[in-house]
PDB file of C-alpha atoms and ligand atoms in Angstrom:
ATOM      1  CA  UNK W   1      -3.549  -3.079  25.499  1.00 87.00           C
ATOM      2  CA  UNK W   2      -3.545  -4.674  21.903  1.00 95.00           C
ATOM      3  CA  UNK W   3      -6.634  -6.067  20.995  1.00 97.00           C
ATOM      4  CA  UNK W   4      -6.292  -9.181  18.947  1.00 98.00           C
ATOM      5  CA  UNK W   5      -9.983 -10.417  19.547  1.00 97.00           C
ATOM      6  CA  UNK W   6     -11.354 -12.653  17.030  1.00 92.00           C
ATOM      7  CA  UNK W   7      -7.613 -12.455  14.407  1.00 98.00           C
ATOM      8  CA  UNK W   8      -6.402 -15.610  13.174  1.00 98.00           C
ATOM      9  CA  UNK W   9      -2.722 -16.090  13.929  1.00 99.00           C
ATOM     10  CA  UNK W  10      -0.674 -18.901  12.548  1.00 99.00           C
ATOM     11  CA  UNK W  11       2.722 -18.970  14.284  1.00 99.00           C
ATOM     12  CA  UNK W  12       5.069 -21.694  12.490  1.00 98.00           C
ATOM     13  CA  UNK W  13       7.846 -23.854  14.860  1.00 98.00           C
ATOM     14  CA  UNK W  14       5.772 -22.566  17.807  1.00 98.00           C
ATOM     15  CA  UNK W  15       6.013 -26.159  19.848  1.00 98.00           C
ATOM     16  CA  UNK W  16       9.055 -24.132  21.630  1.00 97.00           C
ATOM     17  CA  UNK W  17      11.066 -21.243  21.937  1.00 97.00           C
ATOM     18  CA  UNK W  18      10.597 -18.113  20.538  1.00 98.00           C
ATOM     19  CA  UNK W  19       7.347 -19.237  18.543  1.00 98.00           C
ATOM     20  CA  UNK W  20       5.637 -20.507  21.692  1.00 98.00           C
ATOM     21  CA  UNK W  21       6.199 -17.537  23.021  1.00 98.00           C
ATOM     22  CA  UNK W  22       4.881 -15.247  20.360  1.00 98.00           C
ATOM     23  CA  UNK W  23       1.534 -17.808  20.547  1.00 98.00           C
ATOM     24  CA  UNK W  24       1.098 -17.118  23.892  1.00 98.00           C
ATOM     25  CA  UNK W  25       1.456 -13.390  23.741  1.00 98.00           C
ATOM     26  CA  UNK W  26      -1.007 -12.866  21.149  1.00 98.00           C
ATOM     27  CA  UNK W  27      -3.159 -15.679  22.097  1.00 98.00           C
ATOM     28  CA  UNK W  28      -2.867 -13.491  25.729  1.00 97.00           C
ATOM     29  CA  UNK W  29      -4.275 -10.342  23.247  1.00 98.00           C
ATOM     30  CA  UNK W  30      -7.586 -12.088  22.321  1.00 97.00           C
ATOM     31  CA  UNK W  31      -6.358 -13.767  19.169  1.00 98.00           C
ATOM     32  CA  UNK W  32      -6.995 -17.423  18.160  1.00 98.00           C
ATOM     33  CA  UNK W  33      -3.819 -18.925  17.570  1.00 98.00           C
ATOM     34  CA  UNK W  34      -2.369 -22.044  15.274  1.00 98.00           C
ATOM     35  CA  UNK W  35       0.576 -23.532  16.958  1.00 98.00           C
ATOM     36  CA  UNK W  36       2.478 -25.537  14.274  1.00 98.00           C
ATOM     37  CA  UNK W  37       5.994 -27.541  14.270  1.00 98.00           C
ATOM     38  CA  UNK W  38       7.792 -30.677  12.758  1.00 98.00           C
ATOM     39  CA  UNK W  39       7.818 -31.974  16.285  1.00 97.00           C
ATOM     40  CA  UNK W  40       4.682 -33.643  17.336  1.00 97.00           C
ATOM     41  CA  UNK W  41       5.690 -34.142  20.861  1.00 97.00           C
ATOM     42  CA  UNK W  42       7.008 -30.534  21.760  1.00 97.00           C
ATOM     43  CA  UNK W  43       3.486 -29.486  19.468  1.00 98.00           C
ATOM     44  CA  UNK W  44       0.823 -31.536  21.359  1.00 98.00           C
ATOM     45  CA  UNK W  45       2.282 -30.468  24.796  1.00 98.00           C
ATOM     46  CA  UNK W  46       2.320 -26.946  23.690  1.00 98.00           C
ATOM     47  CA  UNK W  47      -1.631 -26.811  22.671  1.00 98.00           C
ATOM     48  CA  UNK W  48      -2.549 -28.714  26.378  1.00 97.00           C
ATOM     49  CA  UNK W  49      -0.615 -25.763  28.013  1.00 97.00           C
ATOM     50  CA  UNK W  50      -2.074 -22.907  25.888  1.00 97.00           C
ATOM     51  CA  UNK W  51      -5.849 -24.705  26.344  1.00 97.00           C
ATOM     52  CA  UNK W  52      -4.922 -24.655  30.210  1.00 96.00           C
ATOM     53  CA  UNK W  53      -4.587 -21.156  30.131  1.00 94.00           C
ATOM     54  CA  UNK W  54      -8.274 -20.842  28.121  1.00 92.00           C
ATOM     55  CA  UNK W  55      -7.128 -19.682  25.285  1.00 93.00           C
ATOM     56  CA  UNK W  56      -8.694 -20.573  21.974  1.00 97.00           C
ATOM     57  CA  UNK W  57      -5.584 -23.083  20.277  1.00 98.00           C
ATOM     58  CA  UNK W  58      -5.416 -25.408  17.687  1.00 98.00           C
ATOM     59  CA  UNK W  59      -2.031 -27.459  16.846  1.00 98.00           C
ATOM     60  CA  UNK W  60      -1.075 -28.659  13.091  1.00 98.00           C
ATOM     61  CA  UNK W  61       2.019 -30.841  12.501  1.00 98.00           C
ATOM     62  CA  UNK W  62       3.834 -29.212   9.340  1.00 98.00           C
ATOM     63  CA  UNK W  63       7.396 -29.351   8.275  1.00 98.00           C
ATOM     64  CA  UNK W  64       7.678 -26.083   6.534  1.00 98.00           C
ATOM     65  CA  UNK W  65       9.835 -27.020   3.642  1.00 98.00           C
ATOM     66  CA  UNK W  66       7.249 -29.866   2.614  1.00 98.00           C
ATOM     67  CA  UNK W  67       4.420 -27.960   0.116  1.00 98.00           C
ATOM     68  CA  UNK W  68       1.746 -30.598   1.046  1.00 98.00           C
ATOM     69  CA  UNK W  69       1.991 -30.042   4.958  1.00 98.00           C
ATOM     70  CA  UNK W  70       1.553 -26.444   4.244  1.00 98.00           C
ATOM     71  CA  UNK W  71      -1.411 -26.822   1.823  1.00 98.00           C
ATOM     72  CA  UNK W  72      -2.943 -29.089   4.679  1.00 98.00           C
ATOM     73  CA  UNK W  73      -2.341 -26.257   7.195  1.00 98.00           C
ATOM     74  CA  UNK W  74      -4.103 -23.632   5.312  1.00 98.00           C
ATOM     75  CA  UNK W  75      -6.734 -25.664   4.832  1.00 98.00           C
ATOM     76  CA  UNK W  76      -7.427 -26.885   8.611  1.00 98.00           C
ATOM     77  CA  UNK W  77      -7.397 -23.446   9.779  1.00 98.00           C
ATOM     78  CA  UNK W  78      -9.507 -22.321   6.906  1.00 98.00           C
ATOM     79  CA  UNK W  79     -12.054 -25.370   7.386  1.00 98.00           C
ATOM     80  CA  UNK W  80     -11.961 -24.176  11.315  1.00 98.00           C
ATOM     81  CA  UNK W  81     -11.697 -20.725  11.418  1.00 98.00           C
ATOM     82  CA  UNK W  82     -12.348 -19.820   7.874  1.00 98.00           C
ATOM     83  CA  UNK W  83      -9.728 -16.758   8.159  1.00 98.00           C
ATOM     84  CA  UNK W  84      -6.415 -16.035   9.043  1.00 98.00           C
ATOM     85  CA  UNK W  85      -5.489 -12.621   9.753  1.00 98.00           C
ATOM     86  CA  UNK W  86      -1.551 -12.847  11.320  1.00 99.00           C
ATOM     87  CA  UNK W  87       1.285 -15.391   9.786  1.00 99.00           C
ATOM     88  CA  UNK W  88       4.628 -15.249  11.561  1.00 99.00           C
ATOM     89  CA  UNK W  89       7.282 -17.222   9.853  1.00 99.00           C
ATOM     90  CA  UNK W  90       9.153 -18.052  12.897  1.00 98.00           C
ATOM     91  CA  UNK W  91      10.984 -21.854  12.094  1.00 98.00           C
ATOM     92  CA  UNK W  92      14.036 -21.982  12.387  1.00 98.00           C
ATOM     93  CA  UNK W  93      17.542 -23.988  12.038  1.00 97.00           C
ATOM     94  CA  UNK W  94      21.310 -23.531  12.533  1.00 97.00           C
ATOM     95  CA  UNK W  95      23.831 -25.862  11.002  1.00 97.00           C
ATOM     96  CA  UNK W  96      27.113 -23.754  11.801  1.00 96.00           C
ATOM     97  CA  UNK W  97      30.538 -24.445  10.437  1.00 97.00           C
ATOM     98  CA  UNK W  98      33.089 -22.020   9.229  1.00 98.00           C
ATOM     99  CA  UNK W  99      32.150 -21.576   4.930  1.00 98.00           C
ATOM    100  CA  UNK W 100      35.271 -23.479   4.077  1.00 98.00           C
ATOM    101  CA  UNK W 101      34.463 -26.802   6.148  1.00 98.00           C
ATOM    102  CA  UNK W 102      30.134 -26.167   5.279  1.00 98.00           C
ATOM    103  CA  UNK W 103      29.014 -28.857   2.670  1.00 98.00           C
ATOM    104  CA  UNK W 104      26.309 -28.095   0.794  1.00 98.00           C
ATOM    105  CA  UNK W 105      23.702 -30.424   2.692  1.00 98.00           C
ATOM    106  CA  UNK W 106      24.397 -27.583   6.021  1.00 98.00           C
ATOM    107  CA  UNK W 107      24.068 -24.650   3.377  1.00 98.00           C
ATOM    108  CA  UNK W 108      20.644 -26.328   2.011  1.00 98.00           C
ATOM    109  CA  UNK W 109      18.817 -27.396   5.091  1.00 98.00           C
ATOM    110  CA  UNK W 110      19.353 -23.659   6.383  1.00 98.00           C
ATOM    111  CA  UNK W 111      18.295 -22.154   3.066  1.00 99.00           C
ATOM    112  CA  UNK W 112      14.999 -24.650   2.899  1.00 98.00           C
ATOM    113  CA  UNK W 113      14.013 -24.096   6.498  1.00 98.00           C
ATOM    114  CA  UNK W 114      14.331 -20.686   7.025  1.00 98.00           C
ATOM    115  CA  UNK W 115      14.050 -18.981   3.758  1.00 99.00           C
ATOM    116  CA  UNK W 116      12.787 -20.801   0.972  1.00 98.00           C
ATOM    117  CA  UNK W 117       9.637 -22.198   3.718  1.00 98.00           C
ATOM    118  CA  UNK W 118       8.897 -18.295   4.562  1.00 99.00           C
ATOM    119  CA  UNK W 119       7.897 -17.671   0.535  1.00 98.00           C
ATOM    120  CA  UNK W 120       5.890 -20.990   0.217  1.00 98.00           C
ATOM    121  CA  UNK W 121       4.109 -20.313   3.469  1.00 98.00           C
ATOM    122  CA  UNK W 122       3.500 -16.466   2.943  1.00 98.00           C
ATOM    123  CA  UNK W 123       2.192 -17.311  -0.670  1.00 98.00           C
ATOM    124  CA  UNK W 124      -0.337 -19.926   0.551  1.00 98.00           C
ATOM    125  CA  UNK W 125      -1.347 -17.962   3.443  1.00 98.00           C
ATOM    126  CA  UNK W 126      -1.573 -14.184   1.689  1.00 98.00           C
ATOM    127  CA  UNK W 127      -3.737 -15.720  -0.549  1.00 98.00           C
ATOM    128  CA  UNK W 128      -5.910 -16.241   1.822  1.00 98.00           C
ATOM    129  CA  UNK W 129      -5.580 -13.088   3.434  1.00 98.00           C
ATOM    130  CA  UNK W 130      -6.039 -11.101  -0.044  1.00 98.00           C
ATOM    131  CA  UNK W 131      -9.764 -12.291   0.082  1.00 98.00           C
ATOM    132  CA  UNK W 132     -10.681 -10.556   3.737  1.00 97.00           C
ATOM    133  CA  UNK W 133      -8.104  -7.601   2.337  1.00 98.00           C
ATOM    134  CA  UNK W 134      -6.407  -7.634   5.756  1.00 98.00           C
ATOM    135  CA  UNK W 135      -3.060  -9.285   6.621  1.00 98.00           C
ATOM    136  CA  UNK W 136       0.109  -8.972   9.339  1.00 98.00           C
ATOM    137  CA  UNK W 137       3.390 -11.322   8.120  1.00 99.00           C
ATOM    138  CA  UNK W 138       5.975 -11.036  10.499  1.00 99.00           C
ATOM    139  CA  UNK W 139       9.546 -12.560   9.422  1.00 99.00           C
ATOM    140  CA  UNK W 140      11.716 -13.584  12.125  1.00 99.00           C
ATOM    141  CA  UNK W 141      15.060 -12.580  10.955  1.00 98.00           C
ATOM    142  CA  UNK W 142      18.275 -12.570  12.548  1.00 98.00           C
ATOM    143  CA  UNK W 143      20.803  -9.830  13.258  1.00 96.00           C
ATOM    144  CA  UNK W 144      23.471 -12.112  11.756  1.00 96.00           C
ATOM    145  CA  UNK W 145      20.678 -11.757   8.584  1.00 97.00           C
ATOM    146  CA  UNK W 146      22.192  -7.687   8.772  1.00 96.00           C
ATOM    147  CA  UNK W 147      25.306  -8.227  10.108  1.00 94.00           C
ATOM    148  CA  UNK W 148      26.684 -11.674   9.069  1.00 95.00           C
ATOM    149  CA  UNK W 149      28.597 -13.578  11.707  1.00 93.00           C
ATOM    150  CA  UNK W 150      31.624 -15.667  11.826  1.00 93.00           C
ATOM    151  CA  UNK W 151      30.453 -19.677  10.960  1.00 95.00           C
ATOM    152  CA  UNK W 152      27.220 -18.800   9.813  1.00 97.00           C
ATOM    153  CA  UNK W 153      27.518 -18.142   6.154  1.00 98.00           C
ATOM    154  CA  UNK W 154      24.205 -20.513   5.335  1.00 98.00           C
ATOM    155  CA  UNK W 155      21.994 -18.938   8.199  1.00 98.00           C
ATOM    156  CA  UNK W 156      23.299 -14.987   7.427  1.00 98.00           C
ATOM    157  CA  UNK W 157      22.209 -15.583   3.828  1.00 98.00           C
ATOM    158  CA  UNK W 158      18.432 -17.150   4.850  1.00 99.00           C
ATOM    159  CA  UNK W 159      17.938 -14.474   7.138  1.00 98.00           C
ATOM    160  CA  UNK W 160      19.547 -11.623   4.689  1.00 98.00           C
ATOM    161  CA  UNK W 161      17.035 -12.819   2.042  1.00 98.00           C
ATOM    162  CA  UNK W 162      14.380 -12.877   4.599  1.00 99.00           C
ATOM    163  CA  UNK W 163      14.785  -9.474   5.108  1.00 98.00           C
ATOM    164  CA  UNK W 164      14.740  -9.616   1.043  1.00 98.00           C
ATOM    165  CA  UNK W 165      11.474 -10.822   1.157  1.00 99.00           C
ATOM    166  CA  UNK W 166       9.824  -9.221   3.626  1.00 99.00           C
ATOM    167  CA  UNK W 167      10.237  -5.742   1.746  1.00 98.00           C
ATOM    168  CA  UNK W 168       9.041  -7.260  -1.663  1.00 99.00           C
ATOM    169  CA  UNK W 169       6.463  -8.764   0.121  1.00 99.00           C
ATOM    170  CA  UNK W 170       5.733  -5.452   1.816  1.00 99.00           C
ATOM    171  CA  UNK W 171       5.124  -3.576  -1.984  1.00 98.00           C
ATOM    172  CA  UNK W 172       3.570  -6.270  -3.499  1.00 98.00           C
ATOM    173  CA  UNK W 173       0.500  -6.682  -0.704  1.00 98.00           C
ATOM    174  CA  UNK W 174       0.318  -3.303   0.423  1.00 98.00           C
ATOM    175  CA  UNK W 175      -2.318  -3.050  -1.921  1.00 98.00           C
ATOM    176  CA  UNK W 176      -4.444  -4.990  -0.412  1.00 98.00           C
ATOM    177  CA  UNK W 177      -3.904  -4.102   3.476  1.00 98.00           C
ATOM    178  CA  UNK W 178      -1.459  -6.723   3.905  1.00 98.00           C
ATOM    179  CA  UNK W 179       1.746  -5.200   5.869  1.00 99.00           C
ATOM    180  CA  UNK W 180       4.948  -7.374   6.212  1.00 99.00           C
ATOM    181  CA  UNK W 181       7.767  -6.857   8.710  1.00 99.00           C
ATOM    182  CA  UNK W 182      10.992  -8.497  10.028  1.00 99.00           C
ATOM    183  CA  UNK W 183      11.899  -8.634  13.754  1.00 98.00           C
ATOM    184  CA  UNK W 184      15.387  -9.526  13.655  1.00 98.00           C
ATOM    185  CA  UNK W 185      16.890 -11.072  17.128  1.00 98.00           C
ATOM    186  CA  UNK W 186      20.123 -10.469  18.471  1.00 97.00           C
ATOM    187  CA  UNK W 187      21.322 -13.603  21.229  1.00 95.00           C
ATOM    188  CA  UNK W 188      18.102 -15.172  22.508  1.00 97.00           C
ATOM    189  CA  UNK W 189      17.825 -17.596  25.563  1.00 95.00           C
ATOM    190  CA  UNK W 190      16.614 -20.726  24.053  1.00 94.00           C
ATOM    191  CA  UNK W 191      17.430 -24.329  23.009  1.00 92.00           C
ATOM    192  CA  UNK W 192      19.098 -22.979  20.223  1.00 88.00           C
ATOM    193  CA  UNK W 193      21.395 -20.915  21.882  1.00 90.00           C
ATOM    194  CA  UNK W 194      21.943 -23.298  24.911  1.00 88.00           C
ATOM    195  CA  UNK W 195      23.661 -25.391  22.428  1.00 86.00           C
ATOM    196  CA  UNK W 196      26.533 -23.191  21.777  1.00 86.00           C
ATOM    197  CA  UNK W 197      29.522 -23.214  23.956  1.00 89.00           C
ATOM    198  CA  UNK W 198      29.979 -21.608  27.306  1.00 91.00           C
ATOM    199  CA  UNK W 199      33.044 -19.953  26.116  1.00 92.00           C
ATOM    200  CA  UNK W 200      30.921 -18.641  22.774  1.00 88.00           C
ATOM    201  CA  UNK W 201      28.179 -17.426  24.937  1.00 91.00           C
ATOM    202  CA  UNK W 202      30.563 -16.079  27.163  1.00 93.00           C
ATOM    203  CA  UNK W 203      32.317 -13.659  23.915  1.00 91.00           C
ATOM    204  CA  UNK W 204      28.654 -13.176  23.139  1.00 90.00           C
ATOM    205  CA  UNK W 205      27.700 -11.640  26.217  1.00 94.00           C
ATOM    206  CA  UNK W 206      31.031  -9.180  26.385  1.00 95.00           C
ATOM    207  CA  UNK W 207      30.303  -7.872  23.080  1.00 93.00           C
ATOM    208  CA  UNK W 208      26.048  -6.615  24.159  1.00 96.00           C
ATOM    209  CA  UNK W 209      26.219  -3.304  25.288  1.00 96.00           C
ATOM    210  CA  UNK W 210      23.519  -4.080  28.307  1.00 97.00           C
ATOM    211  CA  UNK W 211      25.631  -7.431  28.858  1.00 95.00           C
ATOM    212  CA  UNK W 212      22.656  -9.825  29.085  1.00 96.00           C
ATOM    213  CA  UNK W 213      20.936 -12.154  26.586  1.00 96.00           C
ATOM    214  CA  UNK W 214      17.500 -11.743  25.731  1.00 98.00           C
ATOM    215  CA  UNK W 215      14.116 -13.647  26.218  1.00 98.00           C
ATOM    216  CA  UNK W 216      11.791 -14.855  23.803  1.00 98.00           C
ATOM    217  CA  UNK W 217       9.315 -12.865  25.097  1.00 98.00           C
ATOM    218  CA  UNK W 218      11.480  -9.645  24.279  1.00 98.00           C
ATOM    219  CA  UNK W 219      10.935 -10.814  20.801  1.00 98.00           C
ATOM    220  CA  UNK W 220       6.979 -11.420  21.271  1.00 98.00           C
ATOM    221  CA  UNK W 221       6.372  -8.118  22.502  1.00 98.00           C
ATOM    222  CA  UNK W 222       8.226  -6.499  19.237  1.00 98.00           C
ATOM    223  CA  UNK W 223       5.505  -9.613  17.139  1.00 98.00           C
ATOM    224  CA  UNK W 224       2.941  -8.492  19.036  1.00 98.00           C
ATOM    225  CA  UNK W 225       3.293  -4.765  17.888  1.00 98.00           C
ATOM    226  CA  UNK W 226       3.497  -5.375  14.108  1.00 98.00           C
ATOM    227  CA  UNK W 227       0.153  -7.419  14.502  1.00 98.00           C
ATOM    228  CA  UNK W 228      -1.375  -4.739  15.818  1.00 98.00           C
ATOM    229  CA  UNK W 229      -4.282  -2.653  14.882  1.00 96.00           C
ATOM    230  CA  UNK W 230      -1.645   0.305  16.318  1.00 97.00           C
ATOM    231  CA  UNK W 231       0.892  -0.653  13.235  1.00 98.00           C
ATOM    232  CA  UNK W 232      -1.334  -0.530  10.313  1.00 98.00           C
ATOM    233  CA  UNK W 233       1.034   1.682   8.325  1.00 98.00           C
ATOM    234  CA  UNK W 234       3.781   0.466   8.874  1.00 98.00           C
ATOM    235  CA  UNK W 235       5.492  -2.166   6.387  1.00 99.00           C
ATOM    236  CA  UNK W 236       8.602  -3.283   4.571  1.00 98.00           C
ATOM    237  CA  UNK W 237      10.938  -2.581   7.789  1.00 98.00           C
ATOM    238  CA  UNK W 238      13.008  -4.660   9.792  1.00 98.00           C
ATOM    239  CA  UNK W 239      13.030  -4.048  13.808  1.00 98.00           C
ATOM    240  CA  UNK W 240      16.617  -5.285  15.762  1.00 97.00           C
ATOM    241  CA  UNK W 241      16.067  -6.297  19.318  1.00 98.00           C
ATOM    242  CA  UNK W 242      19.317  -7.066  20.186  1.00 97.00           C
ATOM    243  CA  UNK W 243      20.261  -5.286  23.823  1.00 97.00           C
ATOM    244  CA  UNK W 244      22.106  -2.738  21.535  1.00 95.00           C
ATOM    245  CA  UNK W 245      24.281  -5.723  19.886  1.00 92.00           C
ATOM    246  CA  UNK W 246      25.893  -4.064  16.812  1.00 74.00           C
ATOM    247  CA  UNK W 247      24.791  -1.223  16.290  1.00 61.00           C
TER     248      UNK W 247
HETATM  249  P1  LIG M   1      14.367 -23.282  18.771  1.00 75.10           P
HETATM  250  O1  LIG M   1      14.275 -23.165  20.245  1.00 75.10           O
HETATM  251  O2  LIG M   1      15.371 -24.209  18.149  1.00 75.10           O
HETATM  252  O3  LIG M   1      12.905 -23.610  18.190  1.00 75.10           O
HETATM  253  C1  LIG M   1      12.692 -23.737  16.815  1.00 75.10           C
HETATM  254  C2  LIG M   1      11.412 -24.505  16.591  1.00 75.10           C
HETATM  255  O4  LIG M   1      11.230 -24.667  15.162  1.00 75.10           O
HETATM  256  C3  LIG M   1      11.476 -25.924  17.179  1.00 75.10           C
HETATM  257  O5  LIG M   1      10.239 -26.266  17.763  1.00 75.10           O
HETATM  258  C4  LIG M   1      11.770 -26.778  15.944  1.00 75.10           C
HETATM  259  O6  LIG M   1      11.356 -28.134  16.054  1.00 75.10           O
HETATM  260  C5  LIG M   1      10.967 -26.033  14.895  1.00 75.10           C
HETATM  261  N1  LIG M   1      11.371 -26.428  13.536  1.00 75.10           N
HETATM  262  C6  LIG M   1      12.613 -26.723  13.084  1.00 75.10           C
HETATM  263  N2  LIG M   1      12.552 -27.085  11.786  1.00 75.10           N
HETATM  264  C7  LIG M   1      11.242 -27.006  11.413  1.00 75.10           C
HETATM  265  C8  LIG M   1      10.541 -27.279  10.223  1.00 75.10           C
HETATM  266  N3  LIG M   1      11.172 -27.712   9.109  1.00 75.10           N
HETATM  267  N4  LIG M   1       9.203 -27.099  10.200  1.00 75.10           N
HETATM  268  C9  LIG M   1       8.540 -26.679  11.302  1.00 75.10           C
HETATM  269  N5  LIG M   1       9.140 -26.431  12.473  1.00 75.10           N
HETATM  270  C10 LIG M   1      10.497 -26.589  12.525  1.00 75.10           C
HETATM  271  O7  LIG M   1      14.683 -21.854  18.118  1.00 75.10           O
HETATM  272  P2  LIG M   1      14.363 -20.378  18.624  1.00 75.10           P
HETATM  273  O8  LIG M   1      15.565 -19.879  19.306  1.00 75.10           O
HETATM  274  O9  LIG M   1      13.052 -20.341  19.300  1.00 75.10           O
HETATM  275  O10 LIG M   1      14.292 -19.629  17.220  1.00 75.10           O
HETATM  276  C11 LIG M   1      13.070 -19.226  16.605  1.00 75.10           C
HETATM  277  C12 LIG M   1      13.395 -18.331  15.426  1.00 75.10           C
HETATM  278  O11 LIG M   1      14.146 -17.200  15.886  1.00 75.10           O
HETATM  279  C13 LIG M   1      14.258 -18.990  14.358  1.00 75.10           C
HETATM  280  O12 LIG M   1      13.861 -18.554  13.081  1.00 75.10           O
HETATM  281  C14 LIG M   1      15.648 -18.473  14.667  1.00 75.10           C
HETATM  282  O13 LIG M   1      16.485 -18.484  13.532  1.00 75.10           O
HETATM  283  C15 LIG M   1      15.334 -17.070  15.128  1.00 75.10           C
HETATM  284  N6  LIG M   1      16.394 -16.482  15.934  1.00 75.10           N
HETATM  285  C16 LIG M   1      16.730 -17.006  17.148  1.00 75.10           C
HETATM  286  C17 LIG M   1      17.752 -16.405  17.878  1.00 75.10           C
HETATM  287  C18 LIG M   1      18.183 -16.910  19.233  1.00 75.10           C
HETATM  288  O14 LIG M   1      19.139 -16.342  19.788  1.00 75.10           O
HETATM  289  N7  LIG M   1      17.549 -17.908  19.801  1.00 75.10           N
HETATM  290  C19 LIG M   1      18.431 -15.297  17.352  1.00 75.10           C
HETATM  291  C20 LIG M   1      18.067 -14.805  16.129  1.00 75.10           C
HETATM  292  C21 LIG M   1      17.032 -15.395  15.422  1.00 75.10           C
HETATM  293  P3  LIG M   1      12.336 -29.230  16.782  1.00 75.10           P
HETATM  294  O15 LIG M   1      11.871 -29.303  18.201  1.00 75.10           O
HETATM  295  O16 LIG M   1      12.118 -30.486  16.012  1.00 75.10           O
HETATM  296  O17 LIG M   1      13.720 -28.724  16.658  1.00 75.10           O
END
């Protein structure tokens, strides 16, 4: 069992999804965890569930392509907690169109939510973890961030140079016991994907080898093992959990 007693974790668009999820599982593993999203409503009902379930939970609105929401996260947690041990850059957007009909509003949302937020919050929040010389970033990637995918040119390159980051970020913390890894999912059951087409999810499903989508908690488990005490030396790689989906 992974023992996350008394860690810090700060999980970003965690109201739903995938990032509730990964709260849950390692607030499930002892640690306290920071649920944040843009969305106040999904947010506040997603701290009442986790307190139901006695775990220790605090909830921060912040929009992680505004600086000043981020600055005010770090120091809420820090003011509360004084420490935080785990950061998992998990928000996330898709604004899909084939390259030729994507304007450049699609291409920049993508690139400010799921990239360029992942550098401002990991700077902010390595910071702090430089000073207690211990630290776990997890990046959720994307296979389409190794793979590419047909109508996806803005997310593939957020999630490619995700993957980017995570390895520089990997060398230039490692120094101080900070590791930094990427889980990358392949075709998820959440809101995200239940707004694609039947007929997409459909292709989707012929082309995984075990013919099934997966859950967000198949992509908690993988979180939970790079926070770990049990991955300590392991850093700059990126895990696929996928169902065997390209590879
Ligand atoms: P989701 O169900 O759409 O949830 C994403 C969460 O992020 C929502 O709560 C959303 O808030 C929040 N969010 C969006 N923009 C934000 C911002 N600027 N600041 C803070 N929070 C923001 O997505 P998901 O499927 O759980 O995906 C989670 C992560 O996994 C994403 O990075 C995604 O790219 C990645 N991923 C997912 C899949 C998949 O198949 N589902 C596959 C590969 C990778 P709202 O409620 O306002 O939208």
């Amino acid at each position: 069992m992974v023992n996350l007693n008394d860690k810090v974790a700060v999980i970003t668009g965690s109201g739903r999804g995938i990032g509730k999820s990964i709260a849950i599982n390692l607030m499930n593993c002892g640690a306290k965890v920071v649920l944040s999203d843009i969305n106040q409503d999904t947010l506040q009902a997603s701290v009442k569930e986790l307190e139901a379930l006695k775990g220790q939970v605090m909830g921060v609105a912040c929009n992680v392509t505004v600086s000043e929401d981020i600055d005010k996260l770090v120091k809420e947690v820090t003011d509360k907690w004084q420490r935080i041990d785990i950061l998992v850059n998990n928000a996330g957007i898709t604004r899909d169109n084939l390259m030729i009909r994507m304007d450049e509003a699609q291409w920049q949302a993508v690139i400010d939510t799921n990239l360029t937020s992942a550098f401002k919050m990991t700077k902010a929040i390595a910071k702090v973890m430089s000073k207690f010389k211990y630290g776990r970033i997890i990046n959720i990637a994307s296979t389409t961030g190794v793979h590419g995918n047909f109508g996806q040119a803005n997310y593939a390159a957020a999630k490619a140079g995700l993957i980017g980051l995570t390895k520089t970020t990997a060398l230039e913390f490692a120094s101080r016991n900070i590791t930094c890894n990427a889980v990358a999912p392949g075709f998820i059951d959440t809101d995200m994907t239940k707004a694609l087409s039947a007929d997409i999810i459909a292709k989707v499903l012929e082309k995984i080898p075990m013919k099934k989508m997966g859950t967000p908690d198949d992509i908690a488990n993988a979180v939970r093992f790079f926070a770990s005490q049990e991955a300590q030396y392991i850093t700059g790689t990126v895990l696929e959990v996928n169902g065997g989906l390209y590879t």
